[in-house]
PDB file of C-alpha atoms in Angstrom:
ATOM      1  CA  UNK A   1      21.403   5.721   0.247  1.00  0.00           C
ATOM      2  CA  UNK A   2      20.186   8.773   2.181  1.00  0.00           C
ATOM      3  CA  UNK A   3      17.974  11.552   0.840  1.00  0.00           C
ATOM      4  CA  UNK A   4      18.367  15.142   2.055  1.00  0.00           C
ATOM      5  CA  UNK A   5      16.025  18.022   1.453  1.00  0.00           C
ATOM      6  CA  UNK A   6      16.374  21.808   1.336  1.00  0.00           C
ATOM      7  CA  UNK A   7      16.249  24.641   3.884  1.00  0.00           C
ATOM      8  CA  UNK A   8      19.484  24.846   5.871  1.00  0.00           C
ATOM      9  CA  UNK A   9      22.646  26.892   5.887  1.00  0.00           C
ATOM     10  CA  UNK A  10      24.378  24.662   8.353  1.00  0.00           C
ATOM     11  CA  UNK A  11      27.691  23.178   7.093  1.00  0.00           C
ATOM     12  CA  UNK A  12      27.352  19.741   8.717  1.00  0.00           C
ATOM     13  CA  UNK A  13      26.454  16.565   6.854  1.00  0.00           C
ATOM     14  CA  UNK A  14      23.741  15.856   9.442  1.00  0.00           C
ATOM     15  CA  UNK A  15      21.481  18.637   8.266  1.00  0.00           C
ATOM     16  CA  UNK A  16      19.530  19.312   5.021  1.00  0.00           C
ATOM     17  CA  UNK A  17      20.958  21.413   2.195  1.00  0.00           C
ATOM     18  CA  UNK A  18      19.365  23.973  -0.039  1.00  0.00           C
ATOM     19  CA  UNK A  19      18.766  21.409  -2.769  1.00  0.00           C
ATOM     20  CA  UNK A  20      17.931  17.725  -2.324  1.00  0.00           C
ATOM     21  CA  UNK A  21      21.125  15.637  -2.663  1.00  0.00           C
ATOM     22  CA  UNK A  22      21.366  11.849  -2.672  1.00  0.00           C
ATOM     23  CA  UNK A  23      24.223  10.487  -0.617  1.00  0.00           C
ATOM     24  CA  UNK A  24      25.652   7.364  -2.211  1.00  0.00           C
ATOM     25  CA  UNK A  25      27.348   4.575  -0.279  1.00  0.00           C
ATOM     26  CA  UNK A  26      29.839   2.126  -1.695  1.00  0.00           C
ATOM     27  CA  UNK A  27      27.195  -0.379  -2.855  1.00  0.00           C
ATOM     28  CA  UNK A  28      24.687   2.121  -4.337  1.00  0.00           C
ATOM     29  CA  UNK A  29      24.239   2.366  -8.076  1.00  0.00           C
ATOM     30  CA  UNK A  30      24.885   5.724  -9.770  1.00  0.00           C
ATOM     31  CA  UNK A  31      21.611   7.662 -10.198  1.00  0.00           C
ATOM     32  CA  UNK A  32      20.189   8.515 -13.628  1.00  0.00           C
ATOM     33  CA  UNK A  33      19.391  12.091 -12.635  1.00  0.00           C
ATOM     34  CA  UNK A  34      19.573  14.626  -9.820  1.00  0.00           C
ATOM     35  CA  UNK A  35      22.583  15.618  -7.658  1.00  0.00           C
ATOM     36  CA  UNK A  36      24.530  13.037  -5.768  1.00  0.00           C
ATOM     37  CA  UNK A  37      27.293  13.017  -3.199  1.00  0.00           C
ATOM     38  CA  UNK A  38      29.624  10.080  -2.724  1.00  0.00           C
ATOM     39  CA  UNK A  39      30.614   9.571   0.889  1.00  0.00           C
ATOM     40  CA  UNK A  40      33.889   7.698   1.092  1.00  0.00           C
ATOM     41  CA  UNK A  41      33.770   6.956   4.828  1.00  0.00           C
ATOM     42  CA  UNK A  42      36.935   6.474   6.831  1.00  0.00           C
ATOM     43  CA  UNK A  43      39.989   6.021   4.636  1.00  0.00           C
ATOM     44  CA  UNK A  44      43.000   4.292   6.146  1.00  0.00           C
ATOM     45  CA  UNK A  45      45.793   6.609   7.196  1.00  0.00           C
ATOM     46  CA  UNK A  46      48.129   7.056   5.552  1.00  0.00           C
ATOM     47  CA  UNK A  47      46.297   7.124   2.243  1.00  0.00           C
ATOM     48  CA  UNK A  48      46.992   3.988   0.182  1.00  0.00           C
ATOM     49  CA  UNK A  49      48.900   4.358  -3.091  1.00  0.00           C
ATOM     50  CA  UNK A  50      46.789   4.321  -6.224  1.00  0.00           C
ATOM     51  CA  UNK A  51      47.614   1.991  -9.081  1.00  0.00           C
ATOM     52  CA  UNK A  52      46.084   4.067 -11.940  1.00  0.00           C
ATOM     53  CA  UNK A  53      48.237   6.319 -14.108  1.00  0.00           C
ATOM     54  CA  UNK A  54      46.989   9.855 -13.389  1.00  0.00           C
ATOM     55  CA  UNK A  55      47.461  12.918 -15.583  1.00  0.00           C
ATOM     56  CA  UNK A  56      47.558  16.066 -13.487  1.00  0.00           C
ATOM     57  CA  UNK A  57      46.891  19.260 -15.577  1.00  0.00           C
ATOM     58  CA  UNK A  58      47.974  22.359 -13.662  1.00  0.00           C
ATOM     59  CA  UNK A  59      47.335  25.930 -14.711  1.00  0.00           C
ATOM     60  CA  UNK A  60      49.249  27.766 -11.991  1.00  0.00           C
ATOM     61  CA  UNK A  61      51.537  27.405  -8.956  1.00  0.00           C
ATOM     62  CA  UNK A  62      48.593  27.058  -6.640  1.00  0.00           C
ATOM     63  CA  UNK A  63      47.429  23.980  -8.548  1.00  0.00           C
ATOM     64  CA  UNK A  64      50.980  22.614  -8.360  1.00  0.00           C
ATOM     65  CA  UNK A  65      50.981  23.036  -4.612  1.00  0.00           C
ATOM     66  CA  UNK A  66      47.711  21.077  -4.332  1.00  0.00           C
ATOM     67  CA  UNK A  67      48.498  18.381  -6.929  1.00  0.00           C
ATOM     68  CA  UNK A  68      51.974  17.524  -5.599  1.00  0.00           C
ATOM     69  CA  UNK A  69      50.372  16.553  -2.298  1.00  0.00           C
ATOM     70  CA  UNK A  70      48.052  14.114  -4.114  1.00  0.00           C
ATOM     71  CA  UNK A  71      50.619  12.966  -6.734  1.00  0.00           C
ATOM     72  CA  UNK A  72      52.896  11.528  -4.085  1.00  0.00           C
ATOM     73  CA  UNK A  73      50.236   8.823  -3.533  1.00  0.00           C
ATOM     74  CA  UNK A  74      50.210   7.990  -7.266  1.00  0.00           C
ATOM     75  CA  UNK A  75      53.380   6.186  -8.274  1.00  0.00           C
ATOM     76  CA  UNK A  76      52.269   6.354 -11.913  1.00  0.00           C
ATOM     77  CA  UNK A  77      51.510   9.976 -12.781  1.00  0.00           C
ATOM     78  CA  UNK A  78      52.463  12.731 -15.179  1.00  0.00           C
ATOM     79  CA  UNK A  79      52.191  16.393 -14.418  1.00  0.00           C
ATOM     80  CA  UNK A  80      51.190  18.574 -17.369  1.00  0.00           C
ATOM     81  CA  UNK A  81      51.334  22.323 -17.801  1.00  0.00           C
ATOM     82  CA  UNK A  82      49.840  24.696 -20.322  1.00  0.00           C
ATOM     83  CA  UNK A  83      51.419  24.942 -23.726  1.00  0.00           C
ATOM     84  CA  UNK A  84      50.122  28.513 -24.219  1.00  0.00           C
ATOM     85  CA  UNK A  85      50.004  30.098 -20.762  1.00  0.00           C
ATOM     86  CA  UNK A  86      52.329  30.009 -17.787  1.00  0.00           C
ATOM     87  CA  UNK A  87      50.997  31.284 -14.480  1.00  0.00           C
ATOM     88  CA  UNK A  88      54.082  30.169 -12.551  1.00  0.00           C
ATOM     89  CA  UNK A  89      53.322  26.466 -12.764  1.00  0.00           C
ATOM     90  CA  UNK A  90      56.650  25.656 -14.510  1.00  0.00           C
ATOM     91  CA  UNK A  91      58.663  27.677 -12.053  1.00  0.00           C
ATOM     92  CA  UNK A  92      56.989  25.984  -9.093  1.00  0.00           C
ATOM     93  CA  UNK A  93      57.748  22.529 -10.617  1.00  0.00           C
ATOM     94  CA  UNK A  94      61.339  23.513 -11.400  1.00  0.00           C
ATOM     95  CA  UNK A  95      61.838  24.764  -7.762  1.00  0.00           C
ATOM     96  CA  UNK A  96      60.390  21.516  -6.471  1.00  0.00           C
ATOM     97  CA  UNK A  97      62.610  19.443  -8.799  1.00  0.00           C
ATOM     98  CA  UNK A  98      59.558  17.767 -10.346  1.00  0.00           C
ATOM     99  CA  UNK A  99      59.564  16.563 -13.936  1.00  0.00           C
ATOM    100  CA  UNK A 100      56.650  17.759 -16.078  1.00  0.00           C
ATOM    101  CA  UNK A 101      55.403  17.737 -19.683  1.00  0.00           C
ATOM    102  CA  UNK A 102      53.889  20.545 -21.749  1.00  0.00           C
ATOM    103  CA  UNK A 103      50.365  19.754 -22.947  1.00  0.00           C
ATOM    104  CA  UNK A 104      50.173  18.777 -26.633  1.00  0.00           C
ATOM    105  CA  UNK A 105      47.602  16.805 -28.565  1.00  0.00           C
ATOM    106  CA  UNK A 106      50.037  14.165 -29.668  1.00  0.00           C
ATOM    107  CA  UNK A 107      51.779  13.501 -26.365  1.00  0.00           C
ATOM    108  CA  UNK A 108      52.306   9.782 -25.546  1.00  0.00           C
ATOM    109  CA  UNK A 109      51.153  10.312 -21.934  1.00  0.00           C
ATOM    110  CA  UNK A 110      47.561  10.143 -23.175  1.00  0.00           C
ATOM    111  CA  UNK A 111      48.100   6.485 -24.038  1.00  0.00           C
ATOM    112  CA  UNK A 112      49.316   5.702 -20.479  1.00  0.00           C
ATOM    113  CA  UNK A 113      46.527   7.550 -18.603  1.00  0.00           C
ATOM    114  CA  UNK A 114      43.664   5.998 -16.715  1.00  0.00           C
ATOM    115  CA  UNK A 115      42.262   9.250 -15.312  1.00  0.00           C
ATOM    116  CA  UNK A 116      42.947  13.049 -15.486  1.00  0.00           C
ATOM    117  CA  UNK A 117      42.756  15.627 -12.742  1.00  0.00           C
ATOM    118  CA  UNK A 118      42.499  19.344 -13.430  1.00  0.00           C
ATOM    119  CA  UNK A 119      42.966  22.340 -11.109  1.00  0.00           C
ATOM    120  CA  UNK A 120      40.161  24.063 -13.015  1.00  0.00           C
ATOM    121  CA  UNK A 121      38.189  23.594 -16.210  1.00  0.00           C
ATOM    122  CA  UNK A 122      37.503  27.156 -17.250  1.00  0.00           C
ATOM    123  CA  UNK A 123      40.246  27.993 -19.736  1.00  0.00           C
ATOM    124  CA  UNK A 124      40.169  27.127 -23.425  1.00  0.00           C
ATOM    125  CA  UNK A 125      43.277  24.935 -23.133  1.00  0.00           C
ATOM    126  CA  UNK A 126      41.766  23.067 -20.178  1.00  0.00           C
ATOM    127  CA  UNK A 127      38.637  22.468 -22.229  1.00  0.00           C
ATOM    128  CA  UNK A 128      40.740  21.239 -25.143  1.00  0.00           C
ATOM    129  CA  UNK A 129      42.540  18.887 -22.770  1.00  0.00           C
ATOM    130  CA  UNK A 130      39.171  17.568 -21.510  1.00  0.00           C
ATOM    131  CA  UNK A 131      38.070  16.998 -25.114  1.00  0.00           C
ATOM    132  CA  UNK A 132      41.268  15.120 -25.900  1.00  0.00           C
ATOM    133  CA  UNK A 133      40.783  12.955 -22.803  1.00  0.00           C
ATOM    134  CA  UNK A 134      37.165  12.186 -23.751  1.00  0.00           C
ATOM    135  CA  UNK A 135      38.216  11.120 -27.279  1.00  0.00           C
ATOM    136  CA  UNK A 136      40.512   8.605 -25.621  1.00  0.00           C
ATOM    137  CA  UNK A 137      38.007   7.444 -22.980  1.00  0.00           C
ATOM    138  CA  UNK A 138      39.961   9.017 -20.060  1.00  0.00           C
ATOM    139  CA  UNK A 139      37.622  10.283 -17.311  1.00  0.00           C
ATOM    140  CA  UNK A 140      38.280  13.807 -16.074  1.00  0.00           C
ATOM    141  CA  UNK A 141      37.960  15.306 -12.585  1.00  0.00           C
ATOM    142  CA  UNK A 142      38.004  18.992 -11.632  1.00  0.00           C
ATOM    143  CA  UNK A 143      39.168  19.968  -8.184  1.00  0.00           C
ATOM    144  CA  UNK A 144      37.460  22.857  -6.497  1.00  0.00           C
ATOM    145  CA  UNK A 145      39.948  25.698  -6.999  1.00  0.00           C
ATOM    146  CA  UNK A 146      38.891  27.925  -4.084  1.00  0.00           C
ATOM    147  CA  UNK A 147      36.728  27.783  -1.010  1.00  0.00           C
ATOM    148  CA  UNK A 148      33.997  30.151  -2.226  1.00  0.00           C
ATOM    149  CA  UNK A 149      33.546  29.561  -5.946  1.00  0.00           C
ATOM    150  CA  UNK A 150      30.824  31.190  -8.078  1.00  0.00           C
ATOM    151  CA  UNK A 151      29.507  28.219 -10.063  1.00  0.00           C
ATOM    152  CA  UNK A 152      26.802  30.143 -11.876  1.00  0.00           C
ATOM    153  CA  UNK A 153      27.645  32.335 -14.866  1.00  0.00           C
ATOM    154  CA  UNK A 154      30.716  32.819 -16.915  1.00  0.00           C
ATOM    155  CA  UNK A 155      33.190  31.152 -16.899  1.00  0.00           C
ATOM    156  CA  UNK A 156      30.996  28.223 -15.756  1.00  0.00           C
ATOM    157  CA  UNK A 157      33.416  26.695 -13.306  1.00  0.00           C
ATOM    158  CA  UNK A 158      33.454  22.981 -12.737  1.00  0.00           C
ATOM    159  CA  UNK A 159      30.893  22.311 -15.485  1.00  0.00           C
ATOM    160  CA  UNK A 160      33.094  20.629 -18.112  1.00  0.00           C
ATOM    161  CA  UNK A 161      34.821  17.676 -16.484  1.00  0.00           C
ATOM    162  CA  UNK A 162      33.112  14.315 -15.931  1.00  0.00           C
ATOM    163  CA  UNK A 163      33.162  14.590 -12.134  1.00  0.00           C
ATOM    164  CA  UNK A 164      33.935  17.273  -9.546  1.00  0.00           C
ATOM    165  CA  UNK A 165      35.678  16.950  -6.229  1.00  0.00           C
ATOM    166  CA  UNK A 166      34.340  19.631  -3.884  1.00  0.00           C
ATOM    167  CA  UNK A 167      35.848  20.870  -0.622  1.00  0.00           C
ATOM    168  CA  UNK A 168      32.856  21.317   1.592  1.00  0.00           C
ATOM    169  CA  UNK A 169      29.147  21.786   2.058  1.00  0.00           C
ATOM    170  CA  UNK A 170      29.300  25.402   0.812  1.00  0.00           C
ATOM    171  CA  UNK A 171      29.988  23.964  -2.645  1.00  0.00           C
ATOM    172  CA  UNK A 172      27.388  21.250  -2.178  1.00  0.00           C
ATOM    173  CA  UNK A 173      24.685  23.860  -1.599  1.00  0.00           C
ATOM    174  CA  UNK A 174      25.636  25.839  -4.696  1.00  0.00           C
ATOM    175  CA  UNK A 175      27.196  23.468  -7.202  1.00  0.00           C
ATOM    176  CA  UNK A 176      24.761  21.608  -9.472  1.00  0.00           C
ATOM    177  CA  UNK A 177      26.296  18.477 -10.933  1.00  0.00           C
ATOM    178  CA  UNK A 178      24.961  14.976 -11.222  1.00  0.00           C
ATOM    179  CA  UNK A 179      27.939  13.443  -9.437  1.00  0.00           C
ATOM    180  CA  UNK A 180      30.138  15.253  -6.878  1.00  0.00           C
ATOM    181  CA  UNK A 181      32.647  13.811  -4.435  1.00  0.00           C
ATOM    182  CA  UNK A 182      33.133  15.629  -1.105  1.00  0.00           C
ATOM    183  CA  UNK A 183      36.901  15.428  -0.518  1.00  0.00           C
ATOM    184  CA  UNK A 184      37.822  18.287   1.747  1.00  0.00           C
ATOM    185  CA  UNK A 185      40.716  20.469   0.714  1.00  0.00           C
ATOM    186  CA  UNK A 186      43.442  18.305  -0.898  1.00  0.00           C
ATOM    187  CA  UNK A 187      46.129  20.447   0.714  1.00  0.00           C
ATOM    188  CA  UNK A 188      44.979  19.462   4.196  1.00  0.00           C
ATOM    189  CA  UNK A 189      42.883  16.277   3.981  1.00  0.00           C
TER     190      UNK A 189
END
């Protein structure tokens, strides 16, 4: 486990950040407090298939573009879209020929799920989905929606899920969560 301290604007992992962040390795225990970063190290290429059943909750067509790149590594997954709002997610899935479900509280997919991934956690339906997952013991992850995200103030982005996957050190310097995973941009990494 490495400890970093403040006072740098450099975007490399070899330099300190604005706030102290613990870097956790594969054998380190999760901390009880503070901010932490999980470093995954070198993953085999191509990425191995995951065995968990993943629920992907997409709000818009941009989320679909990102999630489809990840979903292809998850043989057991379900893509969900809003029941109340459509920001072109359904059209993007229809054009891609991908099957999807509309989010409902009684959907059987909740019983299959091991984990849930959201494109954002700021809308009321996203927060309802997170609540429904928590009631069933399904951990939730929010992907960083854009490169430069304002984490402070309304709508309190990336504050509601159990864990956040952030794209780079810009987010590490500004995002304050107990556990973050530095993933890079899912569209490219």
